[in-house]
CSV table of C-alpha atoms in Angstrom, one decimal:
chain,number,residue,atom,x,y,z
A,1,MET,CA,0.0,0.0,0.0
A,2,ARG,CA,1.2,3.5,-0.8
A,3,VAL,CA,0.2,7.2,-1.0
A,4,VAL,CA,-1.4,7.5,-4.4
A,5,SER,CA,-0.9,11.2,-5.2
A,6,GLY,CA,0.0,14.6,-3.9
A,7,ASN,CA,3.0,15.7,-1.8
A,8,TYR,CA,3.6,12.2,-0.4
A,9,GLY,CA,2.7,10.4,-3.7
A,10,GLY,CA,4.4,7.1,-4.1
A,11,ARG,CA,5.6,6.7,-0.5
A,12,PRO,CA,4.9,3.3,1.0
A,13,LEU,CA,2.5,2.9,3.9
A,14,LYS,CA,2.5,0.2,6.6
A,15,THR,CA,-0.6,-1.9,7.1
A,16,LEU,CA,-1.7,-4.2,9.9
A,17,ALA,CA,-1.3,-7.9,9.6
A,18,GLY,CA,-4.4,-10.0,10.2
A,19,LYS,CA,-8.1,-9.1,10.1
A,20,MET,CA,-8.4,-6.3,12.6
A,21,THR,CA,-8.6,-3.7,9.8
A,22,ARG,CA,-9.6,-3.7,6.1
A,23,PRO,CA,-7.1,-1.5,4.3
A,24,THR,CA,-8.5,0.5,1.4
A,25,THR,CA,-6.7,-0.6,-1.7
A,26,ASP,CA,-4.7,1.9,-3.7
A,27,LYS,CA,-7.2,1.6,-6.6
A,28,VAL,CA,-10.2,2.4,-4.3
A,29,LYS,CA,-8.3,5.2,-2.6
A,30,GLY,CA,-7.5,6.8,-5.9
A,31,ALA,CA,-11.1,6.4,-7.1
A,32,ILE,CA,-12.4,8.0,-3.8
A,33,PHE,CA,-10.2,11.0,-4.2
A,34,ASN,CA,-11.1,11.4,-7.9
A,35,MET,CA,-14.8,11.4,-6.9
A,36,ILE,CA,-14.3,14.2,-4.3
A,37,GLY,CA,-11.4,16.3,-5.3
A,38,PRO,CA,-8.9,15.2,-6.3
A,39,TYR,CA,-7.0,18.0,-4.6
A,40,PHE,CA,-7.8,20.4,-1.8
A,41,GLU,CA,-6.8,23.9,-0.7
A,42,GLY,CA,-6.7,23.5,3.0
A,43,GLY,CA,-9.4,22.3,5.4
A,44,ARG,CA,-9.7,19.7,8.2
A,45,VAL,CA,-10.2,16.0,7.7
A,46,LEU,CA,-11.6,13.5,10.2
A,47,ASP,CA,-10.9,9.8,9.8
A,48,LEU,CA,-13.1,8.3,12.4
A,49,TYR,CA,-12.0,4.6,12.0
A,50,ALA,CA,-8.5,5.3,10.9
A,51,GLY,CA,-7.0,1.7,10.6
A,52,SER,CA,-3.6,2.4,9.0
A,53,GLY,CA,-4.3,6.1,8.6
A,54,SER,CA,-4.0,5.7,4.8
A,55,LEU,CA,-7.1,7.8,3.9
A,56,ALA,CA,-6.3,10.7,6.1
A,57,ILE,CA,-2.7,10.7,5.0
A,58,GLU,CA,-3.9,10.7,1.4
A,59,ALA,CA,-6.1,13.7,2.1
A,60,ILE,CA,-3.2,15.7,3.6
A,61,SER,CA,-1.0,14.7,0.7
A,62,ARG,CA,-3.6,16.2,-1.6
A,63,GLY,CA,-3.9,19.5,0.2
A,64,MET,CA,-5.9,19.2,3.4
A,65,ALA,CA,-4.2,21.2,6.2
A,66,LYS,CA,-5.0,19.2,9.3
A,67,ALA,CA,-6.2,15.7,10.1
A,68,VAL,CA,-7.7,14.1,13.1
A,69,LEU,CA,-7.4,10.3,13.1
A,70,VAL,CA,-9.4,8.1,15.6
A,71,GLU,CA,-8.4,4.6,16.3
A,72,LYS,CA,-9.1,2.4,19.3
A,73,GLU,CA,-6.9,-0.7,18.5
A,74,ARG,CA,-3.4,-0.4,19.9
A,75,ALA,CA,-1.6,-2.2,17.0
A,76,ALA,CA,-3.3,0.0,14.5
A,77,GLN,CA,-2.3,3.1,16.5
A,78,GLN,CA,1.3,2.1,16.2
A,79,VAL,CA,1.0,1.6,12.4
A,80,ILE,CA,-0.7,5.0,12.1
A,81,ALA,CA,2.1,6.7,14.2
A,82,GLU,CA,4.7,5.2,11.9
A,83,ASN,CA,2.8,6.2,8.7
A,84,ILE,CA,2.4,9.8,10.1
A,85,LYS,CA,6.2,9.9,10.8
A,86,MET,CA,6.8,8.9,7.2
A,87,THR,CA,5.2,12.2,6.0
A,88,LYS,CA,7.8,14.3,7.9
A,89,GLU,CA,4.9,16.7,8.7
A,90,VAL,CA,3.7,15.2,12.0
A,91,GLU,CA,2.3,18.6,13.1
A,92,LYS,CA,-0.5,18.2,10.6
A,93,PHE,CA,-1.9,15.1,12.3
A,94,GLN,CA,-3.6,14.4,15.6
A,95,LEU,CA,-4.2,10.8,16.6
A,96,LEU,CA,-6.9,10.1,19.1
A,97,LYS,CA,-6.4,6.7,20.8
A,98,MET,CA,-10.0,5.9,21.7
A,99,PRO,CA,-13.2,4.5,20.4
A,100,ALA,CA,-15.0,6.6,17.7
A,101,GLU,CA,-18.0,7.2,20.0
A,102,ARG,CA,-15.8,8.7,22.7
A,103,ALA,CA,-13.8,10.8,20.2
A,104,LEU,CA,-17.0,12.3,18.8
A,105,THR,CA,-17.8,13.8,22.3
A,106,THR,CA,-14.4,15.4,22.5
A,107,LEU,CA,-14.1,16.9,19.0
A,108,SER,CA,-14.5,20.6,18.4
A,109,GLY,CA,-14.4,22.9,15.4
A,110,THR,CA,-15.7,21.8,12.0
A,111,PHE,CA,-14.5,19.3,9.4
A,112,ASP,CA,-14.5,19.7,5.6
A,113,LEU,CA,-13.9,16.0,4.9
A,114,VAL,CA,-15.1,13.1,7.0
A,115,LEU,CA,-13.9,9.5,6.2
A,116,LEU,CA,-16.0,6.6,7.6
A,117,ASP,CA,-15.1,3.0,7.3
A,118,PRO,CA,-16.5,1.4,10.4
A,119,PRO,CA,-16.6,-2.3,11.3
A,120,TYR,CA,-20.4,-2.4,11.5
A,121,ALA,CA,-21.2,-0.1,8.7
A,122,LYS,CA,-24.8,0.9,8.3
A,123,GLU,CA,-25.8,1.4,12.0
A,124,GLN,CA,-22.5,3.1,12.8
A,125,ILE,CA,-22.5,5.4,9.8
A,126,VAL,CA,-26.1,6.6,10.4
A,127,LYS,CA,-25.4,7.1,14.1
A,128,ASN,CA,-22.1,8.9,13.5
A,129,LEU,CA,-23.4,11.2,10.9
A,130,SER,CA,-26.4,12.1,12.9
A,131,PHE,CA,-24.1,12.9,15.9
A,132,LEU,CA,-21.7,15.0,13.7
A,133,GLN,CA,-24.6,17.1,12.5
A,134,ALA,CA,-26.2,17.5,15.9
A,135,LYS,CA,-22.9,18.8,17.4
A,136,GLY,CA,-22.2,21.1,14.4
A,137,LEU,CA,-19.0,19.4,13.6
A,138,LEU,CA,-19.5,19.5,9.8
A,139,ALA,CA,-18.5,22.5,7.7
A,140,ALA,CA,-21.2,24.0,5.4
A,141,GLU,CA,-19.5,22.4,2.3
A,142,ALA,CA,-18.5,19.2,4.1
A,143,ILE,CA,-17.9,16.0,2.1
A,144,VAL,CA,-18.5,12.7,3.8
A,145,VAL,CA,-17.0,9.5,2.4
A,146,CYS,CA,-18.4,6.2,3.6
A,147,GLU,CA,-16.6,2.9,2.6
A,148,THR,CA,-18.6,-0.2,3.2
A,149,ASP,CA,-19.0,-3.8,2.0
A,150,GLN,CA,-20.8,-3.9,-1.3
A,151,ALA,CA,-23.9,-5.5,0.3
A,152,VAL,CA,-24.5,-2.5,2.7
A,153,GLU,CA,-27.4,-0.3,1.8
A,154,LEU,CA,-27.1,3.2,3.2
A,155,PRO,CA,-30.1,5.6,3.3
A,156,GLU,CA,-30.5,8.3,0.6
A,157,GLN,CA,-30.5,10.9,3.3
A,158,ILE,CA,-29.2,11.1,6.9
A,159,GLU,CA,-30.6,14.2,8.6
A,160,GLN,CA,-29.5,17.0,6.3
A,161,LEU,CA,-26.8,15.0,4.4
A,162,VAL,CA,-27.8,13.7,1.0
A,163,LEU,CA,-26.3,10.8,-0.9
A,164,LYS,CA,-24.7,12.4,-4.0
A,165,LYS,CA,-22.6,9.6,-5.5
A,166,GLN,CA,-22.2,5.8,-5.0
A,167,LYS,CA,-19.9,3.4,-6.7
A,168,THR,CA,-18.9,-0.2,-6.2
A,169,TYR,CA,-15.2,-1.4,-6.6
A,170,GLY,CA,-15.0,-5.1,-6.2
A,171,ILE,CA,-16.2,-5.9,-2.7
A,172,SER,CA,-16.1,-2.3,-1.6
A,173,LYS,CA,-18.8,0.3,-2.0
A,174,VAL,CA,-18.1,4.0,-1.7
A,175,SER,CA,-20.9,6.4,-0.8
A,176,ILE,CA,-20.5,10.2,-0.9
A,177,TYR,CA,-22.8,12.5,1.2
A,178,MET,CA,-23.0,16.2,1.1
A,179,PHE,CA,-25.4,18.9,2.3
């Protein structure tokens, strides 16, 4: 796995061995960012189930200014820390070592890009997006990217967020929500 494009393009990323996380393939990652960008001029990104940190690092590589990564698994936290170190711009990243639900209660400010790839997709995504909206954590032009198994059916609308794009890549489905 590697950073696909931007400032860190081509740099290798570490991943976790085993089945604790499902790393987003380079192909899917490239497709996601082509759907939403592909490049940015600043902004904050929230990766609520960070895994290896690959998606948030890709967002920073493509121009986002700051990233908050949330991960509860200790082994994944170590991989994220190593991947962040590889960027040589550690000040752009904040790693919250806690479950997503707890992190959501501690976050402040707004996010321009939110990345969601939770283990129990549909229920978690709806709950997380409702909470983010209720707490005012989404910027007016926020983009929310949800990566799920292809079989997961997400609603057309979650509170004010509307499903704008959806594409399937092999076993993964990418759903994009915006206001």
